[in-house]
Short mmCIF file of C-alpha atoms and ligand atoms in Angstrom, two decimals:
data_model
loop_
_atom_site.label_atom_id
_atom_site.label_comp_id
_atom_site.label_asym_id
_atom_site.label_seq_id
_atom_site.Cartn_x
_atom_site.Cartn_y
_atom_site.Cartn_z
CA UNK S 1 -29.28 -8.54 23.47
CA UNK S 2 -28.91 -11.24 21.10
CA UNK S 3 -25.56 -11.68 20.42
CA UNK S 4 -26.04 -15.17 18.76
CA UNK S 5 -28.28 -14.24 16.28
CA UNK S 6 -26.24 -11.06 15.67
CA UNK S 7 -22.98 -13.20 14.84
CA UNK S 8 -24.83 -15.59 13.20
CA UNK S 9 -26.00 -12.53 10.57
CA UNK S 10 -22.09 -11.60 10.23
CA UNK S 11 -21.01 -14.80 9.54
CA UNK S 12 -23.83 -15.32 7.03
CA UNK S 13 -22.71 -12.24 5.57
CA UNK S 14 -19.22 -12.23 5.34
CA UNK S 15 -19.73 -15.93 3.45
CA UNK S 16 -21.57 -14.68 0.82
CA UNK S 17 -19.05 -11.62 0.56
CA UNK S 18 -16.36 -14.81 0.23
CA UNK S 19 -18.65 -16.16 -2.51
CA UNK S 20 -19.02 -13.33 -4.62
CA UNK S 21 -15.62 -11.96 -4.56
CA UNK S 22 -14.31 -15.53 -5.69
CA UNK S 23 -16.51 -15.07 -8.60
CA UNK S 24 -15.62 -10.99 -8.92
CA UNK S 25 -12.00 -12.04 -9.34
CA UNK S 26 -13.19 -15.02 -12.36
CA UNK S 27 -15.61 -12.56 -13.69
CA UNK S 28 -12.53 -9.61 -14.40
CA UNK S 29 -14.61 -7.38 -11.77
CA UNK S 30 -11.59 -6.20 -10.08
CA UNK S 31 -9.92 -3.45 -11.14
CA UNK S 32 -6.68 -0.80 -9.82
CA UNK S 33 -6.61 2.20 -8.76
CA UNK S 34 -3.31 4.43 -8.78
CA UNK S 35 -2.67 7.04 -6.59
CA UNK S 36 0.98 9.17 -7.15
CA UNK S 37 3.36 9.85 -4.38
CA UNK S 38 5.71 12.83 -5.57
CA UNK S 39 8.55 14.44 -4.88
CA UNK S 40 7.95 17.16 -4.27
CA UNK S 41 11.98 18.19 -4.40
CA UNK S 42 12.21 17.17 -7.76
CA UNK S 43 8.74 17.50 -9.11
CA UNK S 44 8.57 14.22 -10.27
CA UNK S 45 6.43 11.63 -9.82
CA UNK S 46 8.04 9.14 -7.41
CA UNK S 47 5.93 6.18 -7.29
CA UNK S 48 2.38 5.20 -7.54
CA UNK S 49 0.59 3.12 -5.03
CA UNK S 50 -1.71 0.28 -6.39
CA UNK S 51 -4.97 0.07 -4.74
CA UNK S 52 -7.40 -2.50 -5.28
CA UNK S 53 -10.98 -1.84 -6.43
CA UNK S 54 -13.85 -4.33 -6.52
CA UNK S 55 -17.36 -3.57 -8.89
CA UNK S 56 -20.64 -5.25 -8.79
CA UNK S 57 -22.81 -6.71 -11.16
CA UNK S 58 -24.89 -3.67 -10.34
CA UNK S 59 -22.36 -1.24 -11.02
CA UNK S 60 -21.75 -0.20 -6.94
CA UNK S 61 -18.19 -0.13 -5.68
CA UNK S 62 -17.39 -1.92 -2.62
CA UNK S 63 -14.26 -0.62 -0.41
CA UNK S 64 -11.42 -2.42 -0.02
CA UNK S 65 -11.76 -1.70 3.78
CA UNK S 66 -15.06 -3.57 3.72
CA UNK S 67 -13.74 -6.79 1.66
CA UNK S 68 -9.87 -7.08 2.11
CA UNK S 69 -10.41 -8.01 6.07
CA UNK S 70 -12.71 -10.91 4.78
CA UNK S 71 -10.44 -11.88 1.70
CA UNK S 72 -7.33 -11.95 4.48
CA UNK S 73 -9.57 -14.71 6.19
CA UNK S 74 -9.33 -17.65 3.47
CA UNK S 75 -7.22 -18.10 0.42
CA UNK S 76 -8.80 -15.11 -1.80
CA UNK S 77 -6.05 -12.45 -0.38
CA UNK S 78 -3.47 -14.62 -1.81
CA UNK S 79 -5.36 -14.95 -5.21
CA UNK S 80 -6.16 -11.34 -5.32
CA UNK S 81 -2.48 -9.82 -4.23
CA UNK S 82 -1.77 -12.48 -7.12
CA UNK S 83 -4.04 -10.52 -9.50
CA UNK S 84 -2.82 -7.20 -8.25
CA UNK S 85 0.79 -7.53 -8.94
CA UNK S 86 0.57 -9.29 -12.05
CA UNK S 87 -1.84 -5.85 -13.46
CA UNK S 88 0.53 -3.30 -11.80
CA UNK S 89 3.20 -4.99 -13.52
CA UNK S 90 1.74 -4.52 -16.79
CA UNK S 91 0.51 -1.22 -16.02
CA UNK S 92 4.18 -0.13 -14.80
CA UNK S 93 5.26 -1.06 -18.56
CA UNK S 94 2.74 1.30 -19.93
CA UNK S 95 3.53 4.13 -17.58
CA UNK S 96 7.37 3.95 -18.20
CA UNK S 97 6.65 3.71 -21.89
CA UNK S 98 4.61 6.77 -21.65
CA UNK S 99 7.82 8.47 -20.33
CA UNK S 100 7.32 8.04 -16.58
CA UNK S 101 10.65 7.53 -16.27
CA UNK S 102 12.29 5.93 -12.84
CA UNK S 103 8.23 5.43 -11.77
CA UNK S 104 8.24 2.65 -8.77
CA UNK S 105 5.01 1.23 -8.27
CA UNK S 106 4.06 0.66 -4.54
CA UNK S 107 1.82 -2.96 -3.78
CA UNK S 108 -0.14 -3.69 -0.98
CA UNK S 109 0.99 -7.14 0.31
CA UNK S 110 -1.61 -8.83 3.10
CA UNK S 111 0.55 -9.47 6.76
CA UNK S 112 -0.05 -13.15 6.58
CA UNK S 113 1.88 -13.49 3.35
CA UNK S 114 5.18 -12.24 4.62
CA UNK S 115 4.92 -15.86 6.61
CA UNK S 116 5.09 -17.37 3.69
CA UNK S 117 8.25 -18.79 2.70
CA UNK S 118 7.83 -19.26 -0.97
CA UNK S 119 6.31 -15.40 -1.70
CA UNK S 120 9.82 -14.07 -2.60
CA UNK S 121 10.43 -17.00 -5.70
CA UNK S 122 6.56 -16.84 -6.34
CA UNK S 123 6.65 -13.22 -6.84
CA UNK S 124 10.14 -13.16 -9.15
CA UNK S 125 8.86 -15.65 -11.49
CA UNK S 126 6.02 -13.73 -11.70
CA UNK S 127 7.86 -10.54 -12.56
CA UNK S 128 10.29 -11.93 -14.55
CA UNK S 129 7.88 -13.43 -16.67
CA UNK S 130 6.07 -10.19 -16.95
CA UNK S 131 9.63 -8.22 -17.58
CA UNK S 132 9.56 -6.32 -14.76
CA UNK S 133 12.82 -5.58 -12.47
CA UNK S 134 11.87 -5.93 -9.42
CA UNK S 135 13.77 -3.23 -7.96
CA UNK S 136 10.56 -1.19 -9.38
CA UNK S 137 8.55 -2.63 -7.23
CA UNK S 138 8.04 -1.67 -3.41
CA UNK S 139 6.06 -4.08 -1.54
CA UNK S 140 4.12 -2.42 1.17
CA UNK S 141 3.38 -4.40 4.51
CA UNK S 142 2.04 -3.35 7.69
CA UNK S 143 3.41 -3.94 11.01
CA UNK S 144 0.81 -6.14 12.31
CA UNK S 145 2.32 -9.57 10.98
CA UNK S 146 5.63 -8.79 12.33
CA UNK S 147 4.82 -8.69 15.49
CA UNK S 148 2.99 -12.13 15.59
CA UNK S 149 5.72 -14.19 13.43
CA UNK S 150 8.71 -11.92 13.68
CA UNK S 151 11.63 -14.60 12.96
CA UNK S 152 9.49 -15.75 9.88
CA UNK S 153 8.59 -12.61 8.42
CA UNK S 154 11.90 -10.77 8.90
CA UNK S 155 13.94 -13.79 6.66
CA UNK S 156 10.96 -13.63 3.96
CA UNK S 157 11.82 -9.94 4.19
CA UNK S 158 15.71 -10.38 3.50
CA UNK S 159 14.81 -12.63 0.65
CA UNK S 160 12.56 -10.01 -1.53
CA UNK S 161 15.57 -7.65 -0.65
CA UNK S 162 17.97 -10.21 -1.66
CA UNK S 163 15.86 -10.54 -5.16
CA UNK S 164 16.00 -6.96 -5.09
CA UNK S 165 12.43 -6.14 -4.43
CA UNK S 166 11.90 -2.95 -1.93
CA UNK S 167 9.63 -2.84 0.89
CA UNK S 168 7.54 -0.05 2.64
CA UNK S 169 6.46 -0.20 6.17
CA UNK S 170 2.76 1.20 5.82
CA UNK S 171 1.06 3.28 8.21
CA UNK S 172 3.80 3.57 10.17
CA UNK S 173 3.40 4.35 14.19
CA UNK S 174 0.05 3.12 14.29
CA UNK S 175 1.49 -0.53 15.21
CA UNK S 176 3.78 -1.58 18.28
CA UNK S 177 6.87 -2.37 16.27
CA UNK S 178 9.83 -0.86 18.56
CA UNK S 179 12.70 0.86 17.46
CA UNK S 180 15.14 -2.07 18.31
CA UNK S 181 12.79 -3.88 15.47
CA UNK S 182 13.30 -1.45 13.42
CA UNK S 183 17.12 -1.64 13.20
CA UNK S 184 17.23 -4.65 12.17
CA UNK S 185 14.83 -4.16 9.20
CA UNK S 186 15.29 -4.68 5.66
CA UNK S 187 13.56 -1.70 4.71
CA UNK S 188 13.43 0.96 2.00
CA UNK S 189 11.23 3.58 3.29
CA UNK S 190 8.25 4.27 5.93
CA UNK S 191 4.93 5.52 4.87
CA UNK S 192 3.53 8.33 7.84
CA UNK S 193 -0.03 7.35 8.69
CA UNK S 194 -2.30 9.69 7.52
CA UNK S 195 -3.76 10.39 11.53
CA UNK S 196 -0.33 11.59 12.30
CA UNK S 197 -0.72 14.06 9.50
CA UNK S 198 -4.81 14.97 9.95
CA UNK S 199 -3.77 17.48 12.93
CA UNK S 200 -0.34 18.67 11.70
CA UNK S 201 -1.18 22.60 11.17
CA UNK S 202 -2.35 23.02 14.50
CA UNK S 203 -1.09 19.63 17.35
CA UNK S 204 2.61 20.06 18.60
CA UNK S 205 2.29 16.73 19.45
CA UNK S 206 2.14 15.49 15.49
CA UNK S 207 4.31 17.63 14.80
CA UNK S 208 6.93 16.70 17.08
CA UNK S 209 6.48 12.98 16.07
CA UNK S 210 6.42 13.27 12.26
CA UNK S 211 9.78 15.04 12.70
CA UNK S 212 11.20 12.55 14.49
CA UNK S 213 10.04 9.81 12.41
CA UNK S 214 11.55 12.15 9.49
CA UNK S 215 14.77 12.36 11.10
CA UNK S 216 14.73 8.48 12.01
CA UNK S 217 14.16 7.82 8.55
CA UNK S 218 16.98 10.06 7.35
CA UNK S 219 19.36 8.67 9.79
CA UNK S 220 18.43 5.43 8.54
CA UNK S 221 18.90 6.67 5.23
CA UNK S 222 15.14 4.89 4.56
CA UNK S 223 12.28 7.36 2.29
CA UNK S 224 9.67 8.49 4.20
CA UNK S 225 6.51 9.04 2.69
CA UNK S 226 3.72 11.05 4.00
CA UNK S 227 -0.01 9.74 3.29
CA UNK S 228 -3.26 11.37 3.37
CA UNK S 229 -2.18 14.96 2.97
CA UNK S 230 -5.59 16.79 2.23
CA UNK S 231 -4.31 20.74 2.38
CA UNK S 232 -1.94 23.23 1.77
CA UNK S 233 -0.79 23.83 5.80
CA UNK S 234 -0.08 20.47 6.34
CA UNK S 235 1.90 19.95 3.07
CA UNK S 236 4.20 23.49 4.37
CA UNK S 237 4.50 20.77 8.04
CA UNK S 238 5.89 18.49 6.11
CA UNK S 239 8.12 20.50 4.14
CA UNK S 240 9.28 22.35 7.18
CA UNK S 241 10.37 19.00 8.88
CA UNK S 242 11.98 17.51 5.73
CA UNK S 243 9.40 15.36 4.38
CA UNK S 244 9.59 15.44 0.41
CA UNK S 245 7.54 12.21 -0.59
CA UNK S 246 3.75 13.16 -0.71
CA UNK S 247 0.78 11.37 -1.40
CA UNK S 248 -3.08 12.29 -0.63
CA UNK S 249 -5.78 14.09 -2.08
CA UNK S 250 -4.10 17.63 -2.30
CA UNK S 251 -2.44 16.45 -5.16
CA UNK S 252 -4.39 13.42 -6.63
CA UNK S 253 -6.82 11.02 -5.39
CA UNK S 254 -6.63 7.43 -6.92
CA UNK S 255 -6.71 7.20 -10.77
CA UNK S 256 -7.04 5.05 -12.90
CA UNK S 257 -4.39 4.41 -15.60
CA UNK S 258 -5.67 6.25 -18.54
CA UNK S 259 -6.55 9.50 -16.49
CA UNK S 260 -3.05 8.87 -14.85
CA UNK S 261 -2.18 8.74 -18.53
CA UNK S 262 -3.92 11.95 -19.04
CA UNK S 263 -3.77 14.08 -16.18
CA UNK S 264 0.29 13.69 -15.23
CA UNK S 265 1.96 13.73 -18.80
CA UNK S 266 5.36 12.07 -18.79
CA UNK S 267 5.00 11.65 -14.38
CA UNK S 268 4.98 15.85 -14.05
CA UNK S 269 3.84 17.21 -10.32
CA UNK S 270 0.40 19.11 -10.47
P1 C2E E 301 -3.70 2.04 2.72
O1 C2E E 301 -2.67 1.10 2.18
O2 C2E E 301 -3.29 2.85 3.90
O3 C2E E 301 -4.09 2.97 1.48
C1 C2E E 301 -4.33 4.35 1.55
C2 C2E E 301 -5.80 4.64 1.61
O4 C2E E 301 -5.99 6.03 1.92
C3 C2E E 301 -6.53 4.41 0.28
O5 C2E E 301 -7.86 4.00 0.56
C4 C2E E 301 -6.53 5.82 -0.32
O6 C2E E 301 -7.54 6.03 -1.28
C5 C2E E 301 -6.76 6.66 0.92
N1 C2E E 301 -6.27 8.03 0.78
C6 C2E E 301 -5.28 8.47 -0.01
N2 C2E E 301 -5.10 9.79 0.12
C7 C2E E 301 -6.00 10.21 1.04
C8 C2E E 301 -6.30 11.50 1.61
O7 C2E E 301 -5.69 12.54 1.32
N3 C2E E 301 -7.29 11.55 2.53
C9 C2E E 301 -7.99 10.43 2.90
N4 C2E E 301 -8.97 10.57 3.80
N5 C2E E 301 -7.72 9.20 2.38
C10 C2E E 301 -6.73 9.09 1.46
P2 C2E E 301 -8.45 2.70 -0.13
O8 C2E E 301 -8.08 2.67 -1.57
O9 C2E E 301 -9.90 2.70 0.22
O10 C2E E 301 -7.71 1.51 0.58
C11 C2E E 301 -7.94 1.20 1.93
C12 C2E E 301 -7.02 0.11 2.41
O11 C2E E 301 -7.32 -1.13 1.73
C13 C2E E 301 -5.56 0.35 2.09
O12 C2E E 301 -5.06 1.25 3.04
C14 C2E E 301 -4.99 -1.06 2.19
O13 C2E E 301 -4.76 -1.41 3.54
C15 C2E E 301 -6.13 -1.91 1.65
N6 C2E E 301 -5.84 -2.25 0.24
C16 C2E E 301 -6.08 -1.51 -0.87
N7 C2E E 301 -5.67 -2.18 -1.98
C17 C2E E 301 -5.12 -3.35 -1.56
C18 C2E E 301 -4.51 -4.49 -2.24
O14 C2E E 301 -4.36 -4.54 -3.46
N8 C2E E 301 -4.09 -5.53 -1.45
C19 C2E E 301 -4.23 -5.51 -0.08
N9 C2E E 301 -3.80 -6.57 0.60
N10 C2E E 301 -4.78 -4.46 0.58
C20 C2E E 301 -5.23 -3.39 -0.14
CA1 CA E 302 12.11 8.65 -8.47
CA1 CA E 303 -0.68 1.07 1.52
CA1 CA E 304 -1.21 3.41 4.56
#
């Protein structure tokens, strides 16, 4: 009924969200995640995605679900993204040192910023001063931005690739980028959604389109990486239609860098 008063609330609320998270990221209460993506092929670990955690004063964690939308509204993505590839840079240095050898490390890059012409020379100063290649690093965007500024994101793309950085297309399918987009892409690999993987054992329907997005991707000689795989029958799926990148709870939820440290000696499958 009152819708006023109702928005009002929201807006009042997602300010003082702003607020605090502008202080979180002064006050070092940020911190990553890393979740592994395998191969399962090889056995090795393949890559880790980055994922961004935030931490009260009072000790209770707040999803990135519930404060990345609000961050993406005003400059505080751009200052945390900052934040997040600078620490998974560092932390990549550790892992490979710890014998994680090849390890990529997958970032999650906000859609506006691919508009921005000056990410791709912001973000190799910032790895070269951290000693990074950036060839380890695969910059994961959504498809959401390209539809809205396609021109402008697709040359920002070609620029990270020209500097040598990859790029993942996250939750693939769930967007409306077309195939004829696609083509002309300058990217590495695809990351599955996890919905399209939810129903695998039992819907024909996900399993017809995972294979096909399989076989795109292997036609396209591009990775594809399936997310969110939670049990055994939908990691045989995958295997069935080709699918050897893995990531999801089945074989590790998000860590953080010691227990990766501790639980995956030298990047070894579970
Ligand atoms: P995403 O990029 O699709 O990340 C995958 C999400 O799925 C993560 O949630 C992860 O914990 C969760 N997940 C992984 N395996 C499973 C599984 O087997 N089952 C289920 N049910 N979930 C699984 P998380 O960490 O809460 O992140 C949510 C979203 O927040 C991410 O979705 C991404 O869009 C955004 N995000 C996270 N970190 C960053 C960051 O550093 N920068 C930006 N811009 N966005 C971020
Ligand atoms: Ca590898
Ligand atoms: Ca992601
Ligand atoms: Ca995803």
């Amino acid at each position: 009924p009152n819708l006023l008063a109702q928005q009002q609330a929201s807006i009042a609320q997602r300010l003082a969200i702003e607020t605090e998270l502008h202080h979180a990221l002064q006050d070092n209460a940020l911190f990553l995640a890393y979740q592994p993506i395998f191969d399962i092929a090889s056995g090795s670990m393949h890559a880790v995605e980055a994922l961004v955690r935030w931490r009260r004063q009072d000790g209770t964690l707040v999803p990135p679900d519930l404060f990345i939308p609000i961050a993406e509204q005003s400059h505080l993505i751009v200052e945390i993204d900052q934040w997040v590839m600078a620490q998974a840079c560092r932390d990549l240095a550790t892992l490979r040192a710890a014998g994680f050898d090849g390890l990529k490390v997958h970032v999650n890059m906000a859609a506006t910023e691919f508009a921005n012409s000056a990410l791709p020379e912001e973000l190799r100063q910032l790895t070269a001063s951290l000693g990074v290649d950036p060839s380890n690093i695969s910059l994961e965007l959504t498809e959401g931005m390209l539809m809205k500024h396609p021109e402008q994101v697709v040359r920002v793309m070609h620029d990270l690739r020209k500097l040598g950085f990859e790029i993942s297309l996250d939750d693939f399918g769930m967007g409306h980028s077309s195939l004829s987009m696609l083509k002309n892409l300058p990217i590495s690999s695809m990351k599955v959604d996890r919905s399209f993987v939810r129903d695998l054992p039992t819907q024909e329907r996900d399993r017809a389109i995972v294979n096909t997005i399989v076989g795109l991707g292997q036609h396209m000689r591009l990775d594809v990486i399936a997310e969110g795989v939670e049990t055994l029958p939908q990691l045989a799926v995958l295997r069935e239609a080709g699918c050897t990148l893995i990531q999801g709870f089945l074989l590790s939820r998000p860590l953080s860098l010691q227990d990766l440290l501790v639980q995956f000696p030298e990047g070894k499958s579970p």
